[in-house]
C-alpha positions as semicolon CSV with decimal commas, in nm:
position;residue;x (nm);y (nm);z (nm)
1;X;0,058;0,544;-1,776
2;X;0,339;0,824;-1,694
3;X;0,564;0,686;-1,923
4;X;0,332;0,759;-2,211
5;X;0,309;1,165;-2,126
6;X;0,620;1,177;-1,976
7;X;0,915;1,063;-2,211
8;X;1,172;1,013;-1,925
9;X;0,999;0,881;-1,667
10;X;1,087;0,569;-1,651
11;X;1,487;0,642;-1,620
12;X;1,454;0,917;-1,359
13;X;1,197;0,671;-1,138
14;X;1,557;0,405;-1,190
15;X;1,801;0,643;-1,168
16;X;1,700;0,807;-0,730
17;X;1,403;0,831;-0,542
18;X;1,148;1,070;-0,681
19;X;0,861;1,273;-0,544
20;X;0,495;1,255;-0,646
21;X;0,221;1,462;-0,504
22;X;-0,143;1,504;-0,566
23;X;-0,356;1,833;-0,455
24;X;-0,735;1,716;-0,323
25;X;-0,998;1,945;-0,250
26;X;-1,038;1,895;0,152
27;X;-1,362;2,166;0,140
28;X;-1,546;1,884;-0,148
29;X;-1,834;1,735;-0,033
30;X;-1,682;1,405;-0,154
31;X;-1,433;1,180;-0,298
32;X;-1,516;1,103;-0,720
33;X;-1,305;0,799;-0,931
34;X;-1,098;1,065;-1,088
35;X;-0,967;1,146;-0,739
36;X;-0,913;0,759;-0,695
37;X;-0,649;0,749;-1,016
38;X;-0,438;1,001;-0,822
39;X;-0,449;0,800;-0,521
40;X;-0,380;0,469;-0,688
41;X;-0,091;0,625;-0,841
42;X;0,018;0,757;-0,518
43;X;0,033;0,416;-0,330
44;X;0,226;0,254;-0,655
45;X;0,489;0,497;-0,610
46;X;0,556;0,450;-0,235
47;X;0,559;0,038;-0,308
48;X;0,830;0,134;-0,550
49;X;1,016;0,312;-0,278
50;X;0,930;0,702;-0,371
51;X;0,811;0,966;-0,142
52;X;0,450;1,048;-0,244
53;X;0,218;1,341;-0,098
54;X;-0,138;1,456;-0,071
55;X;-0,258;1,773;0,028
């Protein structure tokens, strides 16, 4: 999904441990699916050994 926005993605993600983060609302009154991509995203990187972060 990156990779196909991104040109380059896939050799930095190789090449050292990168950094993803993802900026959620806290004052929402809820959670929608579009927040839910981010997240999924999120968890994929840290199984892949990066350093991901929501605030």
């Amino acid at each position: 999904m990156l990779h196909d926005i991104m040109p380059g993605t896939e050799e930095q993600l190789q090449k050292e441990m990168t950094a993803a983060y993802v900026g959620i609302d806290p004052t929402a009154d809820s959670l929608h699916i579009g927040h839910l991509c981010g997240i999924m995203m999120l968890r994929h990187f840290q199984r892949c050994g990066h350093k991901s972060v929501i605030c």
